Amino acid sequence: MSAPPRAVLFDRDGTLVVDVPYNGDPARVEPVATAAAALDRVRAAGVPVGVVSNQSGIARGLLDAGQVEAVNARIDALLGPFAVWRWCPHGAGDGCAYRKPAPGMVLDAAAALGVAPADVAVVGDIAADVGAADAAGARAVLVPTPATRPEEVAAAAERGILADDLLGAVELLGFGA
């Protein structure tokens, strides 16, 4: 890849923290194994980090905004500080331009950071994360989990945007060892 990005946005569930479906309980937040080290490496380079996350549990009536904010606060306490948090409460069928794979969240986070979308990278665990990056004109890295579909992994591997873990993702982005 080219020079390191000027900002890195991470998906939340399944990427920064172990995915607990529709988690509204901060006590259930568990960072993934290499999250702290990867974030430290990016921050050490003086590059801001943020979070972009779909939270369709709100649209489904399984969570409320306060629960999402409480979980986000716990993540910030464990892995932060994050320069920007953006999340979308809508469901897949709501037609929201903010919800990944639409570019709205990435564009908004980039603007809040004062960085052009082309100078941003998005790291996530599913095709919606890669799609949001692509739609915004940002770079993408896929870090698969057991929930990632095989065709998503294959497509990322073909594009050279596949990493085994978050540390590998930030290395791929130019934040070397």
XYZ file of N, CA, C and O in Angstrom:
708
model
N 0.840 -1.183 0.000
C 0.000 0.000 0.000
C 0.884 1.245 0.000
O 2.082 1.181 0.243
N 0.276 2.378 -0.207
C 0.998 3.651 -0.240
C 1.311 4.117 1.182
O 1.297 3.341 2.114
N 1.570 5.399 1.348
C 1.886 5.959 2.660
C 0.770 5.639 3.651
O -0.389 5.463 3.259
N 1.111 5.605 4.931
C 0.066 5.329 5.925
C -1.059 6.366 5.847
O -0.823 7.527 5.497
N -2.254 5.959 6.178
C -3.370 6.901 6.164
C -3.206 7.958 7.259
O -2.440 7.771 8.210
N -3.954 9.039 7.120
C -3.921 10.125 8.115
C -4.937 9.918 9.226
O -4.946 10.656 10.204
N -5.804 8.910 9.090
C -6.761 8.518 10.131
C -7.163 7.075 9.871
O -7.198 6.632 8.720
N -7.448 6.347 10.938
C -7.896 4.961 10.809
C -9.188 4.807 11.602
O -9.257 5.144 12.789
N -10.208 4.313 10.911
C -11.509 4.049 11.508
C -11.686 2.545 11.638
O -11.448 1.809 10.685
N -12.102 2.104 12.808
C -12.295 0.685 13.081
C -13.771 0.388 13.279
O -14.494 1.162 13.913
N -14.206 -0.750 12.756
C -15.510 -1.287 13.107
C -15.439 -1.676 14.585
O -14.363 -1.936 15.120
N -16.584 -1.727 15.245
C -16.598 -2.043 16.673
C -16.698 -3.543 16.932
O -15.745 -4.177 17.343
N -17.880 -4.109 16.679
C -18.172 -5.488 17.060
C -17.551 -6.490 16.097
O -17.784 -6.431 14.900
N -16.749 -7.389 16.627
C -16.060 -8.372 15.805
C -14.712 -7.882 15.315
O -13.911 -8.669 14.830
N -14.448 -6.590 15.455
C -13.173 -6.027 15.015
C -12.365 -5.553 16.217
O -11.313 -6.106 16.505
N -12.849 -4.550 16.933
C -12.146 -4.076 18.134
C -12.464 -4.935 19.353
O -11.603 -5.160 20.203
N -13.716 -5.363 19.436
C -14.146 -6.183 20.574
C -14.814 -7.451 20.080
O -15.351 -7.501 18.972
N -14.756 -8.470 20.925
C -15.407 -9.735 20.615
C -16.886 -9.460 20.389
O -17.529 -8.732 21.165
N -17.424 -10.004 19.314
C -18.815 -9.749 18.958
C -19.758 -10.461 19.912
O -19.764 -11.686 19.994
N -20.526 -9.684 20.645
C -21.634 -10.167 21.451
C -22.864 -9.572 20.785
O -23.080 -8.359 20.869
N -23.652 -10.379 20.058
C -24.756 -9.811 19.281
C -25.659 -8.894 20.105
O -26.098 -9.239 21.195
N -25.845 -7.682 19.587
C -26.721 -6.684 20.187
C -26.362 -6.417 21.655
O -27.227 -6.303 22.505
N -25.091 -6.285 21.907
C -24.637 -6.090 23.282
C -25.028 -4.711 23.813
O -24.651 -3.690 23.256
N -25.735 -4.693 24.909
C -26.068 -3.465 25.606
C -25.471 -3.425 26.993
O -25.777 -2.540 27.785
N -24.605 -4.378 27.302
C -24.034 -4.517 28.647
C -22.534 -4.250 28.624
O -21.765 -5.072 28.121
N -22.087 -3.126 29.185
C -20.657 -2.815 29.187
C -19.788 -3.901 29.843
O -18.626 -4.062 29.476
N -20.348 -4.657 30.772
C -19.579 -5.713 31.444
C -19.215 -6.849 30.496
O -18.296 -7.621 30.785
N -19.898 -6.934 29.369
C -19.624 -8.007 28.409
C -18.613 -7.604 27.333
O -18.325 -8.379 26.434
N -18.062 -6.398 27.429
C -17.087 -5.924 26.450
C -15.745 -6.599 26.689
O -15.211 -6.561 27.790
N -15.222 -7.218 25.631
C -13.906 -7.872 25.688
C -13.131 -7.508 24.421
O -13.518 -7.897 23.325
N -12.038 -6.758 24.578
C -11.236 -6.416 23.401
C -10.684 -7.667 22.725
O -10.374 -8.668 23.391
N -10.553 -7.625 21.394
C -9.896 -8.729 20.697
C -8.407 -8.704 21.044
O -7.865 -7.677 21.478
N -7.741 -9.808 20.829
C -6.376 -10.014 21.325
C -5.385 -8.921 20.943
O -4.610 -8.491 21.780
N -5.392 -8.462 19.721
C -4.357 -7.505 19.301
C -4.857 -6.069 19.199
O -4.147 -5.204 18.689
N -6.054 -5.798 19.721
C -6.624 -4.456 19.587
C -5.756 -3.385 20.237
O -5.439 -2.372 19.608
N -5.366 -3.581 21.480
C -4.592 -2.547 22.186
C -3.263 -2.279 21.489
O -2.883 -1.117 21.292
N -2.576 -3.330 21.106
C -1.268 -3.157 20.441
C -1.421 -2.447 19.098
O -0.619 -1.579 18.755
N -2.450 -2.794 18.340
C -2.665 -2.158 17.035
C -3.001 -0.678 17.212
O -2.455 0.181 16.507
N -3.880 -0.379 18.133
C -4.250 1.017 18.377
C -3.051 1.818 18.880
O -2.836 2.954 18.452
N -2.258 1.225 19.754
C -1.060 1.903 20.249
C -0.109 2.249 19.114
O 0.479 3.329 19.084
N 0.026 1.337 18.175
C 0.950 1.557 17.063
C 0.486 2.721 16.178
O 1.288 3.545 15.770
N -0.810 2.785 15.907
C -1.332 3.876 15.089
C -1.216 5.199 15.845
O -0.759 6.207 15.294
N -1.609 5.198 17.103
C -1.524 6.425 17.905
C -0.081 6.903 18.048
O 0.181 8.112 18.049
N 0.857 5.971 18.185
C 2.276 6.341 18.321
C 2.779 7.080 17.087
O 3.721 7.870 17.178
N 2.140 6.836 15.947
C 2.503 7.529 14.709
C 1.816 8.894 14.612
O 1.977 9.597 13.612
N 1.043 9.257 15.635
C 0.356 10.539 15.628
C -0.893 10.567 14.783
O -1.376 11.637 14.410
N -1.429 9.393 14.479
C -2.601 9.279 13.608
C -3.847 9.024 14.468
O -3.847 8.107 15.294
N -4.904 9.824 14.281
C -6.120 9.604 15.066
C -6.848 8.334 14.659
O -6.815 7.924 13.504
N -7.507 7.742 15.653
C -8.311 6.544 15.429
C -9.747 6.828 15.839
O -10.009 7.629 16.738
N -10.667 6.182 15.141
C -12.075 6.343 15.444
C -12.821 5.046 15.244
O -12.238 4.033 14.834
N -14.100 5.076 15.551
C -14.952 3.894 15.451
C -16.163 4.238 14.588
O -16.776 5.302 14.760
N -16.505 3.343 13.665
C -17.719 3.433 12.851
C -18.458 2.101 12.983
O -17.896 1.056 12.701
N -19.696 2.148 13.447
C -20.376 0.911 13.809
C -21.862 0.950 13.486
O -22.559 1.893 13.863
N -22.343 -0.076 12.809
C -23.781 -0.261 12.638
C -24.335 -0.812 13.950
O -23.757 -1.749 14.514
N -25.428 -0.247 14.411
C -26.077 -0.717 15.640
C -27.566 -0.944 15.378
O -28.433 -0.273 15.927
N -27.835 -1.923 14.524
C -29.215 -2.205 14.117
C -30.070 -2.761 15.248
O -31.286 -2.830 15.122
N -29.456 -3.137 16.363
C -30.234 -3.593 17.511
C -31.209 -2.536 17.990
O -32.266 -2.853 18.551
N -30.888 -1.264 17.746
C -31.811 -0.183 18.114
C -33.058 -0.262 17.235
O -34.183 -0.233 17.737
N -32.850 -0.371 15.921
C -33.989 -0.467 14.997
C -34.828 -1.706 15.282
O -36.045 -1.688 15.088
N -34.191 -2.752 15.764
C -34.894 -4.009 16.053
C -35.566 -4.003 17.429
O -36.216 -4.976 17.798
N -35.351 -2.942 18.206
C -35.941 -2.864 19.531
C -35.217 -3.688 20.582
O -35.756 -3.952 21.659
N -33.992 -4.101 20.297
C -33.229 -4.931 21.225
C -32.295 -4.122 22.122
O -31.798 -4.639 23.122
N -32.047 -2.880 21.740
C -31.146 -1.977 22.462
C -31.729 -0.579 22.399
O -32.548 -0.290 21.536
N -31.224 0.281 23.271
C -31.526 1.699 23.105
C -30.213 2.467 22.995
O -29.134 1.908 23.232
N -30.315 3.727 22.632
C -29.116 4.541 22.414
C -28.258 4.633 23.669
O -27.031 4.637 23.585
N -28.877 4.686 24.822
C -28.120 4.738 26.074
C -27.265 3.503 26.282
O -26.128 3.607 26.774
N -27.780 2.350 25.927
C -26.998 1.117 26.055
C -25.816 1.122 25.090
O -24.716 0.716 25.454
N -26.042 1.577 23.857
C -24.945 1.666 22.890
C -23.880 2.610 23.424
O -22.685 2.297 23.391
N -24.290 3.758 23.929
C -23.335 4.730 24.471
C -22.575 4.161 25.666
O -21.372 4.419 25.821
N -23.242 3.376 26.513
C -22.576 2.772 27.670
C -21.519 1.757 27.226
O -20.416 1.705 27.789
N -21.843 0.954 26.224
C -20.871 0.003 25.685
C -19.711 0.760 25.045
O -18.538 0.422 25.256
N -20.015 1.801 24.281
C -18.958 2.606 23.665
C -18.050 3.226 24.726
O -16.824 3.265 24.557
N -18.633 3.698 25.818
C -17.836 4.290 26.896
C -16.906 3.252 27.520
O -15.749 3.559 27.862
N -17.380 2.036 27.653
C -16.532 0.967 28.203
C -15.381 0.658 27.250
O -14.239 0.470 27.678
N -15.670 0.615 25.960
C -14.615 0.387 24.966
C -13.604 1.531 25.014
O -12.394 1.305 24.988
N -14.101 2.741 25.134
C -13.211 3.901 25.221
C -12.328 3.800 26.469
O -11.144 4.119 26.422
N -12.894 3.338 27.577
C -12.114 3.178 28.813
C -11.042 2.101 28.663
O -9.932 2.246 29.180
N -11.354 1.029 27.938
C -10.416 -0.082 27.775
C -9.384 0.155 26.675
O -8.231 -0.260 26.809
N -9.802 0.793 25.589
C -8.948 0.903 24.399
C -8.721 2.339 23.924
O -7.947 2.556 23.002
N -9.407 3.277 24.508
C -9.377 4.652 24.023
C -8.132 5.401 24.425
O -7.192 4.810 24.957
N -8.123 6.676 24.115
C -9.258 7.446 23.611
C -9.388 7.366 22.094
O -8.397 7.257 21.391
N -10.624 7.429 21.648
C -10.915 7.471 20.221
C -11.264 8.910 19.852
O -12.002 9.582 20.572
N -10.731 9.367 18.756
C -10.935 10.749 18.326
C -12.358 10.994 17.850
O -12.848 12.122 17.914
N -13.021 9.954 17.377
C -14.379 10.095 16.862
C -15.120 8.769 17.016
O -14.520 7.702 16.856
N -16.372 8.863 17.378
C -17.287 7.719 17.427
C -18.457 8.047 16.507
O -19.075 9.107 16.646
N -18.774 7.138 15.596
C -19.969 7.284 14.767
C -20.665 5.931 14.738
O -20.028 4.897 14.554
N -21.987 5.956 14.929
C -22.751 4.716 14.851
C -24.127 5.000 14.271
O -24.643 6.098 14.375
N -24.650 3.984 13.625
C -25.932 4.111 12.945
C -26.959 3.198 13.614
O -26.728 1.993 13.736
N -28.126 3.745 14.019
C -29.144 2.953 14.687
C -30.113 2.241 13.744
O -31.017 1.547 14.201
N -29.936 2.404 12.442
C -30.919 1.898 11.478
C -30.680 0.440 11.096
O -29.583 -0.083 11.214
N -31.729 -0.163 10.592
C -31.663 -1.522 10.095
C -31.295 -1.543 8.625
O -31.307 -0.515 7.937
N -30.985 -2.733 8.138
C -30.531 -2.900 6.753
C -31.557 -2.408 5.734
O -31.187 -1.892 4.688
N -32.829 -2.541 6.013
C -33.857 -2.158 5.051
C -34.336 -0.727 5.164
O -35.266 -0.325 4.467
N -33.705 0.065 6.017
C -34.174 1.428 6.265
C -33.716 2.449 5.230
O -34.172 3.595 5.246
N -32.792 2.068 4.345
C -32.327 2.976 3.308
C -31.485 4.128 3.826
O -31.459 5.199 3.224
N -30.797 3.927 4.917
C -29.997 4.986 5.522
C -28.646 5.115 4.817
O -27.925 4.138 4.662
N -28.293 6.332 4.418
C -27.013 6.589 3.749
C -25.838 6.599 4.718
O -24.691 6.705 4.302
N -26.137 6.483 5.999
C -25.108 6.472 7.039
C -24.659 5.045 7.344
O -23.519 4.810 7.692
N -25.592 4.102 7.235
C -25.344 2.709 7.600
C -24.401 2.036 6.608
O -24.621 2.090 5.400
N -23.345 1.390 7.131
C -22.435 0.645 6.264
C -23.207 -0.467 5.566
O -24.045 -1.090 6.213
N -23.021 -0.698 4.279
C -21.910 -0.307 3.419
C -22.047 1.058 2.743
O -21.215 1.410 1.911
N -23.062 1.840 3.089
C -23.133 3.199 2.552
C -21.982 4.022 3.146
O -21.456 3.693 4.216
N -21.599 5.094 2.486
C -20.408 5.829 2.904
C -20.611 6.872 3.997
O -19.644 7.442 4.511
N -21.859 7.155 4.386
C -22.143 8.287 5.259
C -21.340 8.357 6.542
O -20.809 9.415 6.904
N -21.248 7.258 7.245
C -20.520 7.258 8.518
C -19.044 7.541 8.313
O -18.427 8.302 9.078
N -18.452 6.938 7.300
C -17.026 7.134 7.018
C -16.779 8.583 6.604
O -15.827 9.221 7.085
N -17.634 9.115 5.750
C -17.482 10.503 5.306
C -17.623 11.469 6.480
O -16.861 12.432 6.605
N -18.595 11.224 7.340
C -18.818 12.089 8.491
C -17.639 12.026 9.463
O -17.175 13.063 9.962
N -17.130 10.840 9.725
C -15.986 10.696 10.627
C -14.749 11.367 10.046
O -14.013 12.057 10.757
N -14.525 11.200 8.754
C -13.379 11.840 8.105
C -13.489 13.362 8.220
O -12.504 14.043 8.553
N -14.680 13.896 7.970
C -14.885 15.344 8.074
C -14.635 15.825 9.500
O -14.003 16.868 9.708
N -15.116 15.078 10.484
C -14.916 15.462 11.880
C -13.433 15.485 12.243
O -13.003 16.277 13.084
N -12.655 14.631 11.597
C -11.214 14.564 11.851
C -10.430 15.540 10.975
O -9.215 15.670 11.134
N -11.114 16.175 10.014
C -10.443 17.103 9.118
C -9.526 16.414 8.123
O -8.516 16.969 7.698
N -9.902 15.202 7.742
C -9.086 14.382 6.845
C -9.913 14.024 5.612
O -11.083 13.652 5.730
N -9.321 14.125 4.442
C -10.010 13.716 3.217
C -10.272 12.213 3.258
O -9.433 11.445 3.747
N -11.416 11.769 2.748
C -11.708 10.329 2.755
C -10.599 9.476 2.128
O -10.341 8.371 2.593
N -9.933 9.988 1.111
C -8.856 9.225 0.465
C -7.666 9.010 1.394
O -6.847 8.133 1.145
N -7.596 9.783 2.476
C -6.506 9.662 3.453
C -6.926 8.895 4.695
O -6.253 8.948 5.729
N -8.061 8.200 4.608
C -8.609 7.427 5.720
C -8.560 5.947 5.362
O -8.699 5.574 4.197
N -8.380 5.111 6.379
C -8.520 3.663 6.210
C -9.624 3.179 7.141
O -9.787 3.705 8.248
N -10.366 2.175 6.687
C -11.407 1.543 7.482
C -11.008 0.085 7.667
O -10.738 -0.621 6.690
N -10.980 -0.359 8.917
C -10.635 -1.739 9.245
C -11.873 -2.401 9.822
O -12.469 -1.899 10.781
N -12.268 -3.525 9.220
C -13.455 -4.219 9.697
C -13.414 -5.694 9.405
O -12.448 -6.199 8.835
N -14.493 -6.369 9.784
C -14.521 -7.826 9.695
C -15.494 -8.392 8.677
O -15.567 -9.607 8.515
N -16.249 -7.520 8.003
C -17.203 -8.024 7.008
C -17.219 -7.120 5.776
O -16.674 -6.016 5.794
N -17.885 -7.587 4.744
C -17.940 -6.858 3.470
C -18.564 -5.474 3.614
O -18.200 -4.554 2.878
N -19.492 -5.278 4.544
C -20.102 -3.958 4.720
C -19.048 -2.927 5.102
O -19.132 -1.768 4.681
N -18.048 -3.320 5.880
C -16.974 -2.406 6.269
C -16.134 -2.023 5.050
O -15.829 -0.851 4.828
N -15.775 -3.012 4.263
C -15.006 -2.778 3.037
C -15.838 -1.944 2.064
O -15.339 -1.000 1.451
N -17.121 -2.262 1.953
C -17.997 -1.524 1.052
C -18.135 -0.060 1.440
O -18.150 0.820 0.568
N -18.219 0.220 2.724
C -18.318 1.613 3.187
C -17.039 2.372 2.847
O -17.090 3.521 2.406
N -15.896 1.723 3.060
C -14.619 2.355 2.708
C -14.577 2.641 1.212
O -14.247 3.756 0.793
N -14.908 1.640 0.415
C -14.890 1.806 -1.040
C -15.826 2.932 -1.483
O -15.456 3.780 -2.300
N -17.044 2.949 -0.935
C -18.030 3.949 -1.326
C -17.592 5.366 -0.940
O -17.937 6.331 -1.617
N -16.811 5.469 0.135
C -16.340 6.777 0.600
C -15.042 7.208 -0.079
O -14.608 8.342 0.102
N -14.421 6.292 -0.817
C -13.132 6.608 -1.423
C -11.977 6.434 -0.461
O -10.886 6.963 -0.674
N -12.202 5.670 0.611
C -11.173 5.392 1.614
C -10.525 4.039 1.329
O -10.977 3.288 0.463
N -9.462 3.743 2.041
C -8.835 2.426 1.965
C -9.547 1.477 2.919
O -10.202 1.914 3.861
N -9.380 0.195 2.683
C -10.021 -0.811 3.530
C -9.046 -1.931 3.837
O -8.168 -2.238 3.030
N -9.241 -2.532 5.006
C -8.565 -3.776 5.366
C -9.607 -4.663 6.031
O -10.360 -4.208 6.898
N -9.645 -5.915 5.614
C -10.556 -6.898 6.198
C -9.778 -7.799 7.149
O -8.755 -8.375 6.765
N -10.283 -7.909 8.375
C -9.739 -8.830 9.370
C -10.854 -9.825 9.665
O -11.766 -9.533 10.442
N -10.825 -10.987 9.027
C -11.960 -11.902 9.144
C -12.092 -12.540 10.523
O -11.117 -12.685 11.261
N -13.331 -12.881 10.826
C -13.681 -13.649 12.015
C -14.437 -14.877 11.517
O -14.715 -14.989 10.315
N -14.823 -15.783 12.398
C -15.632 -16.919 11.941
C -16.943 -16.491 11.272
O -17.506 -17.232 10.477
N -17.411 -15.270 11.544
C -18.657 -14.785 10.929
C -18.448 -14.239 9.522
O -19.416 -14.023 8.793
N -17.210 -14.007 9.127
C -16.929 -13.462 7.800
C -17.161 -14.540 6.749
O -16.684 -15.664 6.891
N -17.893 -14.197 5.714
C -18.190 -15.184 4.675
C -16.941 -15.488 3.840
O -16.125 -14.589 3.568
N -16.781 -16.738 3.420
C -15.604 -17.121 2.636
C -15.394 -16.268 1.386
O -14.262 -15.939 1.041
N -16.475 -15.879 0.703
C -16.322 -15.066 -0.508
C -15.798 -13.667 -0.169
O -15.104 -13.043 -0.977
N -16.100 -13.158 1.027
C -15.563 -11.865 1.467
C -14.057 -11.962 1.707
O -13.304 -11.063 1.331
N -13.652 -13.065 2.317
C -12.225 -13.298 2.566
C -11.480 -13.423 1.241
O -10.418 -12.818 1.047
N -12.039 -14.191 0.317
C -11.399 -14.384 -0.985
C -11.274 -13.063 -1.739
O -10.226 -12.777 -2.334
N -12.313 -12.243 -1.717
C -12.268 -10.956 -2.414
C -11.214 -10.038 -1.799
O -10.476 -9.356 -2.519
N -11.122 -10.032 -0.475
C -10.118 -9.194 0.193
C -8.713 -9.696 -0.107
O -7.796 -8.899 -0.346
N -8.537 -10.997 -0.124
C -7.218 -11.562 -0.432
C -6.803 -11.184 -1.854
O -5.644 -10.803 -2.091
N -7.738 -11.249 -2.782
C -7.452 -10.896 -4.175
C -7.037 -9.431 -4.308
O -6.180 -9.089 -5.114
N -7.624 -8.577 -3.479
C -7.299 -7.147 -3.505
C -6.062 -6.798 -2.668
O -5.620 -5.647 -2.687
N -5.543 -7.755 -1.917
C -4.390 -7.482 -1.065
C -4.734 -6.666 0.161
O -3.885 -5.951 0.693
N -5.981 -6.786 0.641
C -6.421 -6.008 1.800
C -6.858 -6.927 2.941
O -7.720 -6.573 3.754
N -6.267 -8.090 3.047
C -6.633 -9.086 4.048
C -5.536 -9.176 5.101
O -4.349 -9.243 4.771
N -5.922 -9.184 6.371
C -4.976 -9.334 7.473
C -5.505 -10.385 8.448
O -6.719 -10.550 8.587
N -4.580 -11.054 9.125
C -4.966 -12.091 10.080
C -5.543 -11.523 11.370
O -6.362 -12.162 12.028
N -5.064 -10.343 11.777
C -5.518 -9.727 13.017
C -5.320 -8.221 12.914
O -4.840 -7.719 11.887
N -5.667 -7.499 13.964
C -5.579 -6.039 13.900
C -4.146 -5.543 13.790
O -3.884 -4.546 13.127
N -3.218 -6.236 14.411
C -1.821 -5.831 14.287
C -1.366 -5.980 12.833
O -0.706 -5.096 12.282
N -1.747 -7.076 12.198
C -1.449 -7.262 10.779
C -2.116 -6.215 9.915
O -1.558 -5.765 8.911
N -3.331 -5.794 10.304
C -4.048 -4.770 9.534
C -3.303 -3.446 9.568
O -3.115 -2.810 8.528
N -2.843 -3.030 10.742
C -2.150 -1.741 10.802
C -0.768 -1.823 10.160
O -0.292 -0.843 9.588
N -0.152 -2.996 10.191
C 1.111 -3.176 9.457
C 0.872 -3.044 7.965
O 1.649 -2.404 7.248
N -0.212 -3.639 7.471
C -0.572 -3.541 6.060
C -0.796 -2.086 5.647
O -0.502 -1.695 4.528
N -1.288 -1.288 6.582
C -1.542 0.131 6.322
C -0.290 0.990 6.418
O -0.336 2.185 6.153
N 0.820 0.378 6.811
C 2.083 1.128 6.852
C 2.574 1.507 8.226
O 3.535 2.241 8.372
N 1.908 1.003 9.271
C 2.355 1.252 10.626
C 3.169 0.037 11.073
O 2.675 -0.869 11.727
N 4.449 0.024 10.655
C 5.329 -1.127 10.829
C 5.647 -1.470 12.258
O 5.325 -0.748 13.188
N 6.308 -2.600 12.380
C 6.667 -3.137 13.704
C 7.641 -2.256 14.436
O 8.364 -1.478 13.899
